[in-house]
mmCIF file of C-alpha atoms in Angstrom:
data_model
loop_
_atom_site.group_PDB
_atom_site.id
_atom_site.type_symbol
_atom_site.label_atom_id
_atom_site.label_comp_id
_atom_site.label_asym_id
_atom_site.label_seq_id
_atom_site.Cartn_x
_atom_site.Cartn_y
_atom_site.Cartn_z
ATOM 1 C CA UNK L 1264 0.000 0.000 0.000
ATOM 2 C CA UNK L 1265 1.455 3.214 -1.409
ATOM 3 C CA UNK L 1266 0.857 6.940 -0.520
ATOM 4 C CA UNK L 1267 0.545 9.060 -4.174
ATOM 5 C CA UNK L 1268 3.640 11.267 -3.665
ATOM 6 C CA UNK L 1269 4.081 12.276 -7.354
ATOM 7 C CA UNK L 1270 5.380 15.807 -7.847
ATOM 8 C CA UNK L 1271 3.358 18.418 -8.797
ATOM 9 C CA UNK L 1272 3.551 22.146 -9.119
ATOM 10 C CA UNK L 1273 0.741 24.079 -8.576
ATOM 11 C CA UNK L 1274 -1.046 25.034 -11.373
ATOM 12 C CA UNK L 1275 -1.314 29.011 -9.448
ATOM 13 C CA UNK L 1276 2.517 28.870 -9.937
ATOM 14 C CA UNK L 1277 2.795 27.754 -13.206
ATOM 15 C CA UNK L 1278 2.301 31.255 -15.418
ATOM 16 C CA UNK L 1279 2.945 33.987 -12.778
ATOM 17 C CA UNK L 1280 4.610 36.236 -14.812
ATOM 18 C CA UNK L 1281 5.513 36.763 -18.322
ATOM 19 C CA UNK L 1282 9.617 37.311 -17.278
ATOM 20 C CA UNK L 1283 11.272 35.141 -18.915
ATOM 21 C CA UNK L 1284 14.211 34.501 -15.933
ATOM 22 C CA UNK L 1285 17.649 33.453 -17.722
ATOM 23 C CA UNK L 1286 20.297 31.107 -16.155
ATOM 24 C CA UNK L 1287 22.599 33.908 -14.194
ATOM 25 C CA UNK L 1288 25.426 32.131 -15.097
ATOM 26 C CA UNK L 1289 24.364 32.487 -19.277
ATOM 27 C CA UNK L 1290 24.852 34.794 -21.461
ATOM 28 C CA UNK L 1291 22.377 36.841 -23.134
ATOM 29 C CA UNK L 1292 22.338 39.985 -24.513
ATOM 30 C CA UNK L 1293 21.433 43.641 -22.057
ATOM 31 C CA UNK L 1294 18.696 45.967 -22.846
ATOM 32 C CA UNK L 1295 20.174 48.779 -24.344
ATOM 33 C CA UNK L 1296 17.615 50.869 -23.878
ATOM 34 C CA UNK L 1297 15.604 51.577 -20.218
ATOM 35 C CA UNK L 1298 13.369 48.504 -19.976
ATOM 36 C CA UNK L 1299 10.840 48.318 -16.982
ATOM 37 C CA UNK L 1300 8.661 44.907 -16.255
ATOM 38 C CA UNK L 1301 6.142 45.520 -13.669
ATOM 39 C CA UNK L 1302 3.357 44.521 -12.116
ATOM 40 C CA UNK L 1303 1.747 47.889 -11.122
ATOM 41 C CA UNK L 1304 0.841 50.958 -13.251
ATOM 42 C CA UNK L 1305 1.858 53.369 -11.293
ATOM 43 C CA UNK L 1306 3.399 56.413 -13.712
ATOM 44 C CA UNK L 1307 5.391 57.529 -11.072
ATOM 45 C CA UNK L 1308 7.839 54.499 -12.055
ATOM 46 C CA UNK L 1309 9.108 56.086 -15.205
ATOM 47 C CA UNK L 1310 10.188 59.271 -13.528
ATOM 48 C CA UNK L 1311 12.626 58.009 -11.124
ATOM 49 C CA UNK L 1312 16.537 58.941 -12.459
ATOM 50 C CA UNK L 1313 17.337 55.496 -13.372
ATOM 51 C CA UNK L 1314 20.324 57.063 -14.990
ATOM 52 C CA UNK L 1315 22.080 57.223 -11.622
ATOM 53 C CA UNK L 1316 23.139 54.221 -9.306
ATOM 54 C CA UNK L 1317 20.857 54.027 -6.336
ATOM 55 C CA UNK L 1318 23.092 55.228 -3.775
ATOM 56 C CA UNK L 1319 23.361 58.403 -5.709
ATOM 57 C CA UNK L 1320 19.391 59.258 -6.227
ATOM 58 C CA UNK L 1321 18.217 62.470 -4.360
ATOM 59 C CA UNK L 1322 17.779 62.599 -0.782
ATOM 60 C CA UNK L 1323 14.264 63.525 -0.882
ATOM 61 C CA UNK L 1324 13.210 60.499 -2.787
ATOM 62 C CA UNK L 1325 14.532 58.143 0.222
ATOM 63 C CA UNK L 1326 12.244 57.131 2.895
ATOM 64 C CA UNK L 1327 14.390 56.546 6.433
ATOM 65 C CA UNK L 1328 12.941 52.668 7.464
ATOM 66 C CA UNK L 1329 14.750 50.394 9.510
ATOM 67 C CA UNK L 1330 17.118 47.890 6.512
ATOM 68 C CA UNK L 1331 17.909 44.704 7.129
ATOM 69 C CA UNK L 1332 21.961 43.586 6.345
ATOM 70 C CA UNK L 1333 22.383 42.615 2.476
ATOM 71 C CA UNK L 1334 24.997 42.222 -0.084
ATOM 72 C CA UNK L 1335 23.482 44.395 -2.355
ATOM 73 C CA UNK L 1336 22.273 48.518 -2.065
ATOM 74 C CA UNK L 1337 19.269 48.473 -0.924
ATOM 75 C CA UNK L 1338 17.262 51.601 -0.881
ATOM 76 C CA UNK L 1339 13.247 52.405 0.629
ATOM 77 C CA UNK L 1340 11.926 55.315 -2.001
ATOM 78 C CA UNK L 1341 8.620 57.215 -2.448
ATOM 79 C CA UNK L 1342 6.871 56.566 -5.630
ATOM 80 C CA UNK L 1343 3.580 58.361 -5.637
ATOM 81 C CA UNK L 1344 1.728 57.402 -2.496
ATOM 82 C CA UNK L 1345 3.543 53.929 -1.959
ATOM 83 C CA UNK L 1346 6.957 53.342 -0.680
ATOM 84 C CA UNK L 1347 9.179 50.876 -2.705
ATOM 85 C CA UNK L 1348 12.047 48.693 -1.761
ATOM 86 C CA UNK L 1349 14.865 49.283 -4.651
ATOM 87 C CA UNK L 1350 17.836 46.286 -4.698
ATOM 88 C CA UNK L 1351 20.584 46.325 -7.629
ATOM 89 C CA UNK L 1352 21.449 43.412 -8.502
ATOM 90 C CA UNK L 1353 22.204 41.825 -12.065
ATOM 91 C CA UNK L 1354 19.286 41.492 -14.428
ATOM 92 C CA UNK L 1355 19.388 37.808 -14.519
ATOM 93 C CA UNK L 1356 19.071 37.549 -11.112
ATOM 94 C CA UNK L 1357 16.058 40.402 -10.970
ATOM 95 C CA UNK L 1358 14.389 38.388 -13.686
ATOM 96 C CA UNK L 1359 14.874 35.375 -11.565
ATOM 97 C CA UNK L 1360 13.724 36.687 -8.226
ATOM 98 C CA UNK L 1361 11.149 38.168 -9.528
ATOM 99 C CA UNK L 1362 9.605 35.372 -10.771
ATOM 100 C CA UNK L 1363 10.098 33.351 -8.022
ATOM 101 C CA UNK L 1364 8.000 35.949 -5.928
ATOM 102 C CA UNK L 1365 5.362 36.152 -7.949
ATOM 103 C CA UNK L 1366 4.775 32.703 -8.046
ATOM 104 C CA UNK L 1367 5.122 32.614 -4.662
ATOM 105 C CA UNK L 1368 2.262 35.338 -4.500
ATOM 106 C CA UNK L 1369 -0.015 33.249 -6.323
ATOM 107 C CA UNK L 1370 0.208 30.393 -3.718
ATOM 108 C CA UNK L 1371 -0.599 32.919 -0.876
ATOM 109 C CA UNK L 1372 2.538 32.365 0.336
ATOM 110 C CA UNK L 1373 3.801 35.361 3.107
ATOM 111 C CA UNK L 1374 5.838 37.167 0.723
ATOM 112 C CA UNK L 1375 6.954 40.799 0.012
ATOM 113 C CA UNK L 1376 5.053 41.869 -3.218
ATOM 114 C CA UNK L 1377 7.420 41.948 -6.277
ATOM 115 C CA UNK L 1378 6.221 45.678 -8.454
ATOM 116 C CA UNK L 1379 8.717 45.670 -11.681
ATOM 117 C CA UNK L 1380 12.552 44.593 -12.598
ATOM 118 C CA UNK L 1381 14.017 47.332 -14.226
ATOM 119 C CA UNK L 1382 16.939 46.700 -17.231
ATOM 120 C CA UNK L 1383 18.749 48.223 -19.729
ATOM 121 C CA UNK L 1384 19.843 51.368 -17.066
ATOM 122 C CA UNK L 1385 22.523 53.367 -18.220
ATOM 123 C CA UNK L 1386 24.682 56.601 -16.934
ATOM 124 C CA UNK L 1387 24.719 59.825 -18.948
ATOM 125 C CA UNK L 1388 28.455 58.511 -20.195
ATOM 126 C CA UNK L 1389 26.494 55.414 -21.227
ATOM 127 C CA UNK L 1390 28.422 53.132 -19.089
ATOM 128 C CA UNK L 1391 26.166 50.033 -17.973
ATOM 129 C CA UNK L 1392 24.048 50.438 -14.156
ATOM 130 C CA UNK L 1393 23.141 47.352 -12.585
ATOM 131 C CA UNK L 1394 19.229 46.741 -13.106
ATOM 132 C CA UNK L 1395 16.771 46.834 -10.399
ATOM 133 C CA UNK L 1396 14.441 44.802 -8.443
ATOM 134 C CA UNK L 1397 11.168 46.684 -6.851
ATOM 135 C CA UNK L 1398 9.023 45.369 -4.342
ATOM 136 C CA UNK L 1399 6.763 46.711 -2.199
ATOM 137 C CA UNK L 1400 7.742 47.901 1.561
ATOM 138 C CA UNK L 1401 5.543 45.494 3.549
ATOM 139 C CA UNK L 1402 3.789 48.526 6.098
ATOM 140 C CA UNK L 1403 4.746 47.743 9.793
ATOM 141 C CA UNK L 1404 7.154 45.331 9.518
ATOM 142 C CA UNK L 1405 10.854 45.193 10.710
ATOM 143 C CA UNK L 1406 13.875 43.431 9.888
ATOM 144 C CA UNK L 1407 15.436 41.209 13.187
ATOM 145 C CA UNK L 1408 18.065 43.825 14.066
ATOM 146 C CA UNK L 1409 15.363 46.733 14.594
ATOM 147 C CA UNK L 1410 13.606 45.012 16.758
ATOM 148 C CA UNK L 1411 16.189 43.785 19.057
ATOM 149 C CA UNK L 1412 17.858 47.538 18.686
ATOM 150 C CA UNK L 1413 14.292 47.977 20.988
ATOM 151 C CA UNK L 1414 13.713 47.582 24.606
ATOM 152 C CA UNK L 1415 11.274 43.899 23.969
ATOM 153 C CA UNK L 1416 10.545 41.249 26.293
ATOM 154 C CA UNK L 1417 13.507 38.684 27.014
ATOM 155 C CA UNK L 1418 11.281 35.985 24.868
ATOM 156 C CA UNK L 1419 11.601 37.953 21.984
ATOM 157 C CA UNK L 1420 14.022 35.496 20.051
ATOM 158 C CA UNK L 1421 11.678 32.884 20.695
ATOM 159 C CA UNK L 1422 9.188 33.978 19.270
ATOM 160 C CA UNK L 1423 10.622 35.162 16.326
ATOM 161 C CA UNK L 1424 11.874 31.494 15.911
ATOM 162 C CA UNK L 1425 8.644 29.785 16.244
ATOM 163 C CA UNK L 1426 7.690 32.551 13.387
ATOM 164 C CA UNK L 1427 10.302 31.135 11.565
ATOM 165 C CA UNK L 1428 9.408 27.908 12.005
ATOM 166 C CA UNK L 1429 5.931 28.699 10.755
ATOM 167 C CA UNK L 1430 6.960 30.004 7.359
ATOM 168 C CA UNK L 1431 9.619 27.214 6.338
ATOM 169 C CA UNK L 1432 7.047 24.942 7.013
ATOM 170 C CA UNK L 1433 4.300 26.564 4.695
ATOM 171 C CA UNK L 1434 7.541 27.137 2.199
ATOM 172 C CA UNK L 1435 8.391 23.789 1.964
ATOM 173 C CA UNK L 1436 5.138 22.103 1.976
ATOM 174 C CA UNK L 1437 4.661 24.274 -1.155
ATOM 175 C CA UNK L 1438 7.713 22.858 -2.601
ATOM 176 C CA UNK L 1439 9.848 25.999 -2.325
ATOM 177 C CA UNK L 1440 13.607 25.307 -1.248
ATOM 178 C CA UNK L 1441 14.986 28.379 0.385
ATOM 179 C CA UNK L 1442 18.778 27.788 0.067
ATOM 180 C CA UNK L 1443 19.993 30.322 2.165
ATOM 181 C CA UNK L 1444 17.588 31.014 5.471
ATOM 182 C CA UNK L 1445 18.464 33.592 8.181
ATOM 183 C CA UNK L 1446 16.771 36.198 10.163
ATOM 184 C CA UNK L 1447 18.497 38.747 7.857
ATOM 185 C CA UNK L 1448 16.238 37.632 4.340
ATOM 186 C CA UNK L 1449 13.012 37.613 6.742
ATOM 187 C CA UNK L 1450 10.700 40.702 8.187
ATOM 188 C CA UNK L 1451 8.392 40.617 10.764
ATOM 189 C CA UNK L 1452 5.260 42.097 11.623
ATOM 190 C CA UNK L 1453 3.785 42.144 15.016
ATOM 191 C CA UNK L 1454 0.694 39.622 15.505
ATOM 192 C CA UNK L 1455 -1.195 39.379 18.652
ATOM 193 C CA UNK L 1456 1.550 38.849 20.846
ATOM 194 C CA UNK L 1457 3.849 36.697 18.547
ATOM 195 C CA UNK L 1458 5.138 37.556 15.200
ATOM 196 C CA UNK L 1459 4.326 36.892 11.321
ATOM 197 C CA UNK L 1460 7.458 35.976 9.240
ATOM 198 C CA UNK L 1461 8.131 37.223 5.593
ATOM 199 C CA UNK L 1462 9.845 35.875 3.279
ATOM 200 C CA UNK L 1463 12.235 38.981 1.441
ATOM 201 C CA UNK L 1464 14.881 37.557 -0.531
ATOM 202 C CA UNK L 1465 14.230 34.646 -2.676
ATOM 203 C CA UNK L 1466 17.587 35.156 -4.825
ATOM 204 C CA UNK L 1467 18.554 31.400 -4.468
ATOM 205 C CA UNK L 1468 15.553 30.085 -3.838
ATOM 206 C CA UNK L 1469 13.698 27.216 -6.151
ATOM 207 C CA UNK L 1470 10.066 26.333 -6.327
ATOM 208 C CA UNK L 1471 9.240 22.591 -7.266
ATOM 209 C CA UNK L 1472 6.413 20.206 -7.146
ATOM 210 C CA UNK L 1473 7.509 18.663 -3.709
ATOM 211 C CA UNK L 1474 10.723 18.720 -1.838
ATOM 212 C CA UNK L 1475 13.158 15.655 -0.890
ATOM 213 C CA UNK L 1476 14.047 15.141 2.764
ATOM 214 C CA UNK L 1477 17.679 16.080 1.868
ATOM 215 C CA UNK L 1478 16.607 19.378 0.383
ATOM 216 C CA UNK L 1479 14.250 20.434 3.507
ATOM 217 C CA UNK L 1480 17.107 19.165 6.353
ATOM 218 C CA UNK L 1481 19.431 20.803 3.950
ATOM 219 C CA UNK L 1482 17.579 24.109 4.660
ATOM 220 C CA UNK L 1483 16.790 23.470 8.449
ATOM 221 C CA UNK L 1484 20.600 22.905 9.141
ATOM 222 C CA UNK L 1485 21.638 26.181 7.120
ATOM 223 C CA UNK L 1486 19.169 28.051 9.153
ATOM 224 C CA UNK L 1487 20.441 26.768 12.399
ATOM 225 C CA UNK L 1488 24.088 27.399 11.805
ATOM 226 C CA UNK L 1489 22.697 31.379 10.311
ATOM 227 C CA UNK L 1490 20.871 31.950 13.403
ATOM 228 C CA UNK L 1491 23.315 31.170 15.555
ATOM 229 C CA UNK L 1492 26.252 33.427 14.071
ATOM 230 C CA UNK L 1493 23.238 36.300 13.714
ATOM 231 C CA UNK L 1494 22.545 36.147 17.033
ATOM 232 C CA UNK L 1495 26.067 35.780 18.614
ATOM 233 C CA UNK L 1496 27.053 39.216 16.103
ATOM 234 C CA UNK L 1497 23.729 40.739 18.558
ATOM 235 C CA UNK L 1498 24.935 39.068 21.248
ATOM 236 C CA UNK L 1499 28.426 40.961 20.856
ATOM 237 C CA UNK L 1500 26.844 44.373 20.033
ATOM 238 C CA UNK L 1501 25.317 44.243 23.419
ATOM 239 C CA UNK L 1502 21.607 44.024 21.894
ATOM 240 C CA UNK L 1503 20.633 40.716 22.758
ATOM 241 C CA UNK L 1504 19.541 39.722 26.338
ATOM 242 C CA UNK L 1505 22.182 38.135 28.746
ATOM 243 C CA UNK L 1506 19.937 35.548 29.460
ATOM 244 C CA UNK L 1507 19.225 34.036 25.538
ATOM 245 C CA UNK L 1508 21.239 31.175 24.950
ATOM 246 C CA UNK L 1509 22.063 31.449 20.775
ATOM 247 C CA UNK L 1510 22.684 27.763 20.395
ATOM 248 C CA UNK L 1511 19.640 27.013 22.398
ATOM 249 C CA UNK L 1512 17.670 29.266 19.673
ATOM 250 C CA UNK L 1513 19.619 27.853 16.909
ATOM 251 C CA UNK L 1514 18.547 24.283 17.968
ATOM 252 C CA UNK L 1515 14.803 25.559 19.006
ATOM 253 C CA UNK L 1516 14.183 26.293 15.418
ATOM 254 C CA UNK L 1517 15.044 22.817 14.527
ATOM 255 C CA UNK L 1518 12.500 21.515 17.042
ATOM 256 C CA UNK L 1519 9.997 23.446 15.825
ATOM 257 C CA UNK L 1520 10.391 22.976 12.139
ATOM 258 C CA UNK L 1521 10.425 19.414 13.142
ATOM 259 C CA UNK L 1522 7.293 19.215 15.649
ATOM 260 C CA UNK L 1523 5.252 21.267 13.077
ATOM 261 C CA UNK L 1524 5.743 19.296 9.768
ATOM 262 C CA UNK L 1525 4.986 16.455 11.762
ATOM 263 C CA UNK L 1526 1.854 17.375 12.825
ATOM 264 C CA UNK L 1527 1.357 18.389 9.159
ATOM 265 C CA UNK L 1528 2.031 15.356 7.859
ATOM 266 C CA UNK L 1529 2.213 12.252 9.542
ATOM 267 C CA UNK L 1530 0.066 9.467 8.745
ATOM 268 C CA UNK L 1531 -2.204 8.596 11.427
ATOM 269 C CA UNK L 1532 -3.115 4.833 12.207
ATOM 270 C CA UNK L 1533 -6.084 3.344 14.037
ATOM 271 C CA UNK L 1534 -8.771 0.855 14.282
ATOM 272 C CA UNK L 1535 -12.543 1.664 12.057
ATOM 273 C CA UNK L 1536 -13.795 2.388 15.364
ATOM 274 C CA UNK L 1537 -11.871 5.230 16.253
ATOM 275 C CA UNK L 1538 -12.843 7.168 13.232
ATOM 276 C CA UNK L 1539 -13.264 10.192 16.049
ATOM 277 C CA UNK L 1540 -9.782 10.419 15.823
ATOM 278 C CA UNK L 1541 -9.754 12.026 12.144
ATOM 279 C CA UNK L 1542 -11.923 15.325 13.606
ATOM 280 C CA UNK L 1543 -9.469 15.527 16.653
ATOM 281 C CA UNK L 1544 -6.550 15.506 14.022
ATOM 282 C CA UNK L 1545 -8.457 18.278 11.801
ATOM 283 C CA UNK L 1546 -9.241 20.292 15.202
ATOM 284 C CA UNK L 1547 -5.440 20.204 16.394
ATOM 285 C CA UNK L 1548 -4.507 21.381 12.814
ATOM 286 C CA UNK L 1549 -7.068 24.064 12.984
ATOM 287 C CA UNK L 1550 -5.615 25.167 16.128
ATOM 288 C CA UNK L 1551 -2.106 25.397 14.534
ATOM 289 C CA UNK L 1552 -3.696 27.815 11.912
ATOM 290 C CA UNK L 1553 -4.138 25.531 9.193
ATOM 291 C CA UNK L 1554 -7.270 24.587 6.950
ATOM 292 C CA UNK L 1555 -6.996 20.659 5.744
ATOM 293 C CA UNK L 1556 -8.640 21.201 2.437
ATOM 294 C CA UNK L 1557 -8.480 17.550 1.598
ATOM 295 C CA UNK L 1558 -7.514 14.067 3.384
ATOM 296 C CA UNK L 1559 -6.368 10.751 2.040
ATOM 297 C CA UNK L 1560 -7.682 7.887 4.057
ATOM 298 C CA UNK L 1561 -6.771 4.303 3.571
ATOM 299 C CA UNK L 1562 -7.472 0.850 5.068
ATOM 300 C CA UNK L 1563 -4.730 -1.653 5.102
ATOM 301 C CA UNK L 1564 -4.876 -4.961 3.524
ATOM 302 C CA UNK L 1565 -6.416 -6.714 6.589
ATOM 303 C CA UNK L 1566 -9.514 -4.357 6.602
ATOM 304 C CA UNK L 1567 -8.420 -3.439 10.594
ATOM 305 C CA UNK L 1568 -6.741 -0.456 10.538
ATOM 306 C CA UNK L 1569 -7.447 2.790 8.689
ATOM 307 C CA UNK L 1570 -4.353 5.036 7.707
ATOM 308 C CA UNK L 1571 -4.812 9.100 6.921
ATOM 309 C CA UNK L 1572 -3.063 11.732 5.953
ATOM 310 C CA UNK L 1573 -3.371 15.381 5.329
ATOM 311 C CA UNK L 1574 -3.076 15.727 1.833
ATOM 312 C CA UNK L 1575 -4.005 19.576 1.219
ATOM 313 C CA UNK L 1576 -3.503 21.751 4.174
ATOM 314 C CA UNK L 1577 -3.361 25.523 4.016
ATOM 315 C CA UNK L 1578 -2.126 28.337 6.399
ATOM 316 C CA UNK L 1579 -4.678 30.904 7.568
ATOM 317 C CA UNK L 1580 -7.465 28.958 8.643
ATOM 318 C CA UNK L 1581 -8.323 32.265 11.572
ATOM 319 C CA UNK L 1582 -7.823 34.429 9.685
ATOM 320 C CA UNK L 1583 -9.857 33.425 6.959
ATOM 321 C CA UNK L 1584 -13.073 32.347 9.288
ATOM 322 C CA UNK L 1585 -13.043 35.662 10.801
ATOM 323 C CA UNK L 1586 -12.960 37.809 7.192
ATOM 324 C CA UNK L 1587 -15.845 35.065 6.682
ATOM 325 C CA UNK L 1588 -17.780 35.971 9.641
ATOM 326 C CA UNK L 1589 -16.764 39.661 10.225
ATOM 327 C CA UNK L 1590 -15.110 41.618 7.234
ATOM 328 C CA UNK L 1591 -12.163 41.843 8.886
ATOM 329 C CA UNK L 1592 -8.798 41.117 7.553
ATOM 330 C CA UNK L 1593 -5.919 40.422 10.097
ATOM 331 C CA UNK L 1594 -3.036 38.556 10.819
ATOM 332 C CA UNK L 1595 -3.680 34.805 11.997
ATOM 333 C CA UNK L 1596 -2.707 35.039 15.601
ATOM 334 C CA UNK L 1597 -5.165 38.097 15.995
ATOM 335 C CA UNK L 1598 -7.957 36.646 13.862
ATOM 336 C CA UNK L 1599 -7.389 33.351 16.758
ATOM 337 C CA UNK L 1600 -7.566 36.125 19.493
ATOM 338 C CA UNK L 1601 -11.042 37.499 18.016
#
């Protein structure tokens, strides 16, 4: 008796976007003219002075937010009434990000929202800019070092963690493989009294139709060894608490990765008369914040015990009920509050 584990992507992820992402490592030919791909209409885009590297854009057009640590310039900027995040980074890489978030998007995944890639920039000497990637500032959230630069409660780590723990876990059920997790390519809003994690930087991610054990340990072990050196560099800045243990941390986002995708997904066996047992599974999962949308149930060759798994589960099952029952759209720990 065999579970159907066959890959498949989501059909929502298959035609996000009409980018068509290159290989970074090929070649292919720059824009030589200004090129934008986005996914908004605001005019306000095609005014910014994409002739100048980011650093160098005009004061005024900068908002001051809290920025995470990256490799690349990063800028916040006012277009029109919405604030932008700006990143330079090579076009292949835009392209590729880009499409990675939208797809990402269209499985309701916690995301930043990815606005335009923008090519083909050149100085008034003509000499080659790198191109741009735009997303949208998600409103209230900050990056792990803001918050700890903040007087917070001494559980603050842990909690972010278990945030953590929570978005891998949706991630990787969707078949996206992260390849390089830390608190640095996450934000965080405030929800209830925990936090809601963000994925920000999916520059070496990869979406597929399901994930190997290998690729999802692979991930869990990176983010461990991350955390740990992210929160010792805190630790030596003076900003983390005296009493937070960073390996402790490290390892508590392993046991809650763990714990969760087990819940998630293990098969449950009993006997046909403890078919009670399936609604106490569905409740627990409910509790958690997921919906099961759809459960495969089994009997085994004998005819005496029944086997089921969650085959379909979703994220946001509070959150959703309440906009159901009340209009109103919040974050899942508040909608479980409510």
């Amino acid at each position: 008796m065999e579970w159907n584990d066959a890959p498949q992507l989501d059909p929502r992820a298959v035609q996000a976007t009409s980018v068509s992402a290159q290989d970074e490592n090929a070649s292919s030919q720059e824009p030589q003219a200004l090129k934008i791909t986005a996914a908004s209409s605001n005019p306000k885009m095609f005014t910014l002075p994409w002739e100048l590297p980011l650093s160098q854009w005009p004061a005024d057009l900068f908002v001051n937010l809290p920025r995470g640590i990256s490799r690349h310039v990063v800028r916040f900027v006012h277009v029109g009434d919405e604030v932008y995040a700006m990143k330079e980074i090579t076009r292949q890489v835009a392209e590729r990000e880009y499409e990675l978030l939208r797809r990402l998007r269209k499985l309701e995944l916690p995301t930043v929202t990815p606005i335009a890639v923008v090519a083909g920039r050149h100085d008034a000497n003509g000499e080659k800019l790198e191109a741009m990637l735009v997303t949208k500032h998600l409103k209230f959230s900050l990056p792990y070092r803001a918050l700890f630069a903040r007087t917070l409660r001494p559980d603050t780590a842990e909690r972010l963690i278990d945030a953590l723990a929570v978005l891998m876990v949706r991630l990787h059920l969707s078949g996206f493989y992260w390849g390089d997790v830390s608190l640095s390519n996450v934000l965080f809003l405030r929800d209830a009294d925990a936090f809601s994690a963000f994925l920000v930087d999916a520059e070496t991610g990869d979406l597929h139709g399901s994930l190997t054990e290998g690729q999802r340990e692979y991930d869990i072990d990176l983010a461990r060894t991350n955390i740990i050196g992210e929160l010792m560099d805190l630790s030596s800045g003076q900003l983390l608490p005296t009493e937070v243990d960073e390996i402790s941390i490290g390892n508590r986002l392993v046991d809650r990765y763990h714990s969760l995708w087990s819940t998630l997904t293990d098969v449950d066996k009993f006997s046909p008369d403890e078919m009670w047992r399936i609604e106490r599974r569905v409740n627990r999962l409910n509790e958690l914040g997921f919906d099961v949308d759809e459960l495969e149930m089994k009997t085994s060759e004998d005819g005496r015990r029944v086997l089921v798994r969650p085959r379909v589960v979703d994220a946001g099952y509070a959150s959703r009920k309440l906009l159901r029952l009340t209009g109103l759209d919040v974050q899942e720990n508040q909608a479980r509050r409510l």
